[in-house]
JSON list of C-alpha atoms in Angstrom, two decimals:
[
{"chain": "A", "resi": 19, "resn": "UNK", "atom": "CA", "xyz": [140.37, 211.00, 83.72]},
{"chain": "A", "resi": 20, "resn": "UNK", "atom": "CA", "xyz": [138.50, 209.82, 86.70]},
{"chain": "A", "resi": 21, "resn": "UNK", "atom": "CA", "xyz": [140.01, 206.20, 86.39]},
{"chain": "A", "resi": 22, "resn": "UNK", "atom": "CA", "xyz": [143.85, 207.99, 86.73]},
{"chain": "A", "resi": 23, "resn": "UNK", "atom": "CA", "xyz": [142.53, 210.50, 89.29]},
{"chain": "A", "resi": 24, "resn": "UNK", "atom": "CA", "xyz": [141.70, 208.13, 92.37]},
{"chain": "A", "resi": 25, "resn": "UNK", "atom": "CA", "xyz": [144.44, 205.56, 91.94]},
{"chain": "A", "resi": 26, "resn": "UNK", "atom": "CA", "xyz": [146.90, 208.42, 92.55]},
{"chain": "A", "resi": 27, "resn": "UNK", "atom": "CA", "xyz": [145.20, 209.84, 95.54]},
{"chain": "A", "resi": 28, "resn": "UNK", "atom": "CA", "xyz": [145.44, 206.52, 96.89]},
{"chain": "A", "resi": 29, "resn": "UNK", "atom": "CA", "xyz": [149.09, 206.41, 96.04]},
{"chain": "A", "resi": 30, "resn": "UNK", "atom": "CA", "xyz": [149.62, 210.06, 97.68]},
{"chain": "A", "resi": 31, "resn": "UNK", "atom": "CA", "xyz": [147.58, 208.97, 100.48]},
{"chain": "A", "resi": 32, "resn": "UNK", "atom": "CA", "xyz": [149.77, 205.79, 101.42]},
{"chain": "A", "resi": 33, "resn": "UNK", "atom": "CA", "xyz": [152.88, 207.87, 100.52]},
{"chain": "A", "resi": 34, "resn": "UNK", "atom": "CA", "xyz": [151.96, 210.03, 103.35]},
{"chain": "A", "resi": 35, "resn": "UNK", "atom": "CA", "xyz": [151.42, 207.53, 105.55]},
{"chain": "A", "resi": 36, "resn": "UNK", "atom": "CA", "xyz": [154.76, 205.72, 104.75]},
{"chain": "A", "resi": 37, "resn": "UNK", "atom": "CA", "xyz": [156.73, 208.81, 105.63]},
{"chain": "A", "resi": 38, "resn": "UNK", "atom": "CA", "xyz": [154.45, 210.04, 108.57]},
{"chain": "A", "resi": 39, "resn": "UNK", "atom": "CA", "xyz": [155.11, 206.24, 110.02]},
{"chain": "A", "resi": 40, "resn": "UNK", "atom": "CA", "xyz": [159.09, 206.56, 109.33]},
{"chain": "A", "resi": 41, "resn": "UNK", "atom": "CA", "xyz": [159.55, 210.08, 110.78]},
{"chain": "A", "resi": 42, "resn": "UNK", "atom": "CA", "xyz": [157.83, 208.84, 113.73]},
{"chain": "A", "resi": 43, "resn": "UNK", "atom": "CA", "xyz": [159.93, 205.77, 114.32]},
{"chain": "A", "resi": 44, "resn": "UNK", "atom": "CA", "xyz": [162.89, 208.19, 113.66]},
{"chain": "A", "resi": 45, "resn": "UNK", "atom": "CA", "xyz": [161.54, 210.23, 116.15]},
{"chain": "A", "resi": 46, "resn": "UNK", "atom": "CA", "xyz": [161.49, 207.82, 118.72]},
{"chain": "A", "resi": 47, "resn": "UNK", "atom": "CA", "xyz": [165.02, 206.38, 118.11]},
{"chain": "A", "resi": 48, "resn": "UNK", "atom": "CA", "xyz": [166.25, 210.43, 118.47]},
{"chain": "A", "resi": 49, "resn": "UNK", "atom": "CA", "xyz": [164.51, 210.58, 121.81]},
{"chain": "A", "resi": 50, "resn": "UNK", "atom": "CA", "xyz": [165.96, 207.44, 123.50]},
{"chain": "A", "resi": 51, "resn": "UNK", "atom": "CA", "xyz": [168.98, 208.47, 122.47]},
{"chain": "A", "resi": 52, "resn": "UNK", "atom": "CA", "xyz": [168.53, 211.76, 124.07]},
{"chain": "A", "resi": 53, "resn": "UNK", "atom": "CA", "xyz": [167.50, 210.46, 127.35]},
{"chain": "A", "resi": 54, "resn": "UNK", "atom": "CA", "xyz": [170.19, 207.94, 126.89]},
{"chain": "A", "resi": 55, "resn": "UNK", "atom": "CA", "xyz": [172.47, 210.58, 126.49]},
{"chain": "A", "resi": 56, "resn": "UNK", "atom": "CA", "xyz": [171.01, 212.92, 129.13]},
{"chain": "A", "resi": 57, "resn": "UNK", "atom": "CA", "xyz": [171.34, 210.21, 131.56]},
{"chain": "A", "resi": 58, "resn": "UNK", "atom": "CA", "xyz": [175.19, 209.67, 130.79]},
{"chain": "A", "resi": 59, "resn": "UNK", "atom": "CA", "xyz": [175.80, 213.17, 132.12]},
{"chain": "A", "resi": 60, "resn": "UNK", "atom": "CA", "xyz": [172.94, 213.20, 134.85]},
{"chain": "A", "resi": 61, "resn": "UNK", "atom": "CA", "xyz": [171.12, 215.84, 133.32]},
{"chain": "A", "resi": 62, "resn": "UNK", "atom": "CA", "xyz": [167.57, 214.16, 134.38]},
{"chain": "A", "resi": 63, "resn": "UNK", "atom": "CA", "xyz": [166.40, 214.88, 137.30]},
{"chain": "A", "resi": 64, "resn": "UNK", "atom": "CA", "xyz": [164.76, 212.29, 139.40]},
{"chain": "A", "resi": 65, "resn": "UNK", "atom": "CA", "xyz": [161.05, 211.73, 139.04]},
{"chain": "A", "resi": 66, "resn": "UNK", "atom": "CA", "xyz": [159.19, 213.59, 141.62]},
{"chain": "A", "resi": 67, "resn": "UNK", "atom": "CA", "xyz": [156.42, 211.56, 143.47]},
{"chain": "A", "resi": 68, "resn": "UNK", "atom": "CA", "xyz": [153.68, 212.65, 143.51]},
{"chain": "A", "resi": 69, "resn": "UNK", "atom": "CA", "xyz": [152.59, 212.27, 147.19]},
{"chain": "A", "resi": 70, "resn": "UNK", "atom": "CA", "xyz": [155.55, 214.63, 147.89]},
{"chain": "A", "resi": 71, "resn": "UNK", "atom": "CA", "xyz": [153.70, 217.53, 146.24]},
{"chain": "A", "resi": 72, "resn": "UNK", "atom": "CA", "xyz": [151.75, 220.11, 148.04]},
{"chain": "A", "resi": 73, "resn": "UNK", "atom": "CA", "xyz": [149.32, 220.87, 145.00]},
{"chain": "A", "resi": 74, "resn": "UNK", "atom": "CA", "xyz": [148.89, 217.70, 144.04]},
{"chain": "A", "resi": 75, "resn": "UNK", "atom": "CA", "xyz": [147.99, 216.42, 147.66]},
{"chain": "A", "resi": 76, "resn": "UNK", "atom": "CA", "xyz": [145.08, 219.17, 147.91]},
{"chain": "A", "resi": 77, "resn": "UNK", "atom": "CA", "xyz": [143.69, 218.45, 144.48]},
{"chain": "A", "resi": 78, "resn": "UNK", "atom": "CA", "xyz": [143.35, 214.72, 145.94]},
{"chain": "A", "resi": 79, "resn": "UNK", "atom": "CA", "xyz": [141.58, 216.43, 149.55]},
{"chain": "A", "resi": 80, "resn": "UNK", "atom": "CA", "xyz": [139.25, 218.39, 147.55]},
{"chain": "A", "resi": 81, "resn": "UNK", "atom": "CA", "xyz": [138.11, 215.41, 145.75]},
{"chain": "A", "resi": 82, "resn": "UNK", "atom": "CA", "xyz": [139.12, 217.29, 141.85]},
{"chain": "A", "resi": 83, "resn": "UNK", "atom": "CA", "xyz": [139.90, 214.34, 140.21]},
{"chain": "A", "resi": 84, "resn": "UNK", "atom": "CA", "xyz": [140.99, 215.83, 136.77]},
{"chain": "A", "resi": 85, "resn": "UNK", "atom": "CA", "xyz": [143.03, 218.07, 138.34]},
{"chain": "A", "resi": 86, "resn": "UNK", "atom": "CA", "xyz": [144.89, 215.79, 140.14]},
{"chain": "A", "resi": 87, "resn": "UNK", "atom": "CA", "xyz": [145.37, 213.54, 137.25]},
{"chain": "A", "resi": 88, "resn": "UNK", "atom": "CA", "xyz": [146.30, 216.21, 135.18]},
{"chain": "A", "resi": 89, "resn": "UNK", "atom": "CA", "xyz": [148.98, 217.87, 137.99]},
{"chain": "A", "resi": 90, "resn": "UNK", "atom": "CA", "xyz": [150.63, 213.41, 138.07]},
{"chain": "A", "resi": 91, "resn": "UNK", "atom": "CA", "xyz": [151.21, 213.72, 134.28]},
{"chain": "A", "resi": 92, "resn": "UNK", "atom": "CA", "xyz": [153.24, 216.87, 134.99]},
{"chain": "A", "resi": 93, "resn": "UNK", "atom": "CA", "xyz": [155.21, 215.31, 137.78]},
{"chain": "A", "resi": 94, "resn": "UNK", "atom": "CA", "xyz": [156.21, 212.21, 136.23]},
{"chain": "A", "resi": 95, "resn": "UNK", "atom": "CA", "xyz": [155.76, 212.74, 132.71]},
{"chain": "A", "resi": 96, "resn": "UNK", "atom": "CA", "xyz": [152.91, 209.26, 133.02]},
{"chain": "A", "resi": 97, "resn": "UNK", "atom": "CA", "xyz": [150.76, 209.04, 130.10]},
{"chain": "A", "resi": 98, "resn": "UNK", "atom": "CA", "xyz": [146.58, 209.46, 130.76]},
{"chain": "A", "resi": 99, "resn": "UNK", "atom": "CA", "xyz": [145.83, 205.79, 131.46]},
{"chain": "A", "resi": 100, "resn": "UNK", "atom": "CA", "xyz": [148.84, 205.68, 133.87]},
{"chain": "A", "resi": 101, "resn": "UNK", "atom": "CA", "xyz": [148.16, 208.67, 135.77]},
{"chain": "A", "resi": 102, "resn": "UNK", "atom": "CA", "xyz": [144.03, 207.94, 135.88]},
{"chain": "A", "resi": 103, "resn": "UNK", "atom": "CA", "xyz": [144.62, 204.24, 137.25]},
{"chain": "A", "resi": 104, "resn": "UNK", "atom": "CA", "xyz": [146.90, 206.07, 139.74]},
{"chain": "A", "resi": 105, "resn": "UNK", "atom": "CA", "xyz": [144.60, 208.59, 140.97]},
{"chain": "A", "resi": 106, "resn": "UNK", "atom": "CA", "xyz": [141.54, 206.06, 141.12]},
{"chain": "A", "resi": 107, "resn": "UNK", "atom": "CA", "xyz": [143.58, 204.23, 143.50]},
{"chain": "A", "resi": 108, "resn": "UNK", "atom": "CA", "xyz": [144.37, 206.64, 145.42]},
{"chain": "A", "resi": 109, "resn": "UNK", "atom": "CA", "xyz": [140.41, 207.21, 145.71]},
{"chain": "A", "resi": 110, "resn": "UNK", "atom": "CA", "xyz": [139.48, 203.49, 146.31]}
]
């Protein structure tokens, strides 16, 4: 029984992954065409910078790193590594 048992696990266990791995790539074809979309009829706003905002400007004063990374990602929608090598520069 134990010879049938693991094999299928395995099998389950790649099915998974096969079908986690194509709903993502779905996923990300939906979303581009979104924005695509959304951009057609001007529905996204402009990126704010970040230098333009009051909150994110005092987080950067007061030396609160974290928060000030964490305040970019909201503003421009940057992922962590973006937003932290942005911040750190603005501390060098």
């Amino acid at each position: 029984m134990e010879y049938f048992t693991y094999p299928l696990f395995a099998f389950m266990f790649m099915a998974a992954l096969f079908t986690i791995s194509n709903l993502s790539s779905e996923l990300k074809r939906s979303n581009k065409l979104l924005e695509k979309i959304a951009n057609h009829i001007g529905a996204i706003n402009p990126p704010v910078s970040a230098l333009e905002d009051e909150e994110f400007n005092l987080y950067i004063s007061k030396q609160e790193k974290i928060k000030a990374i964490k305040r970019y990602r909201e503003l421009t929608g940057e992922g962590l590594r973006e937003a932290k090598d942005y911040v750190d520069s603005l501390f060098k």
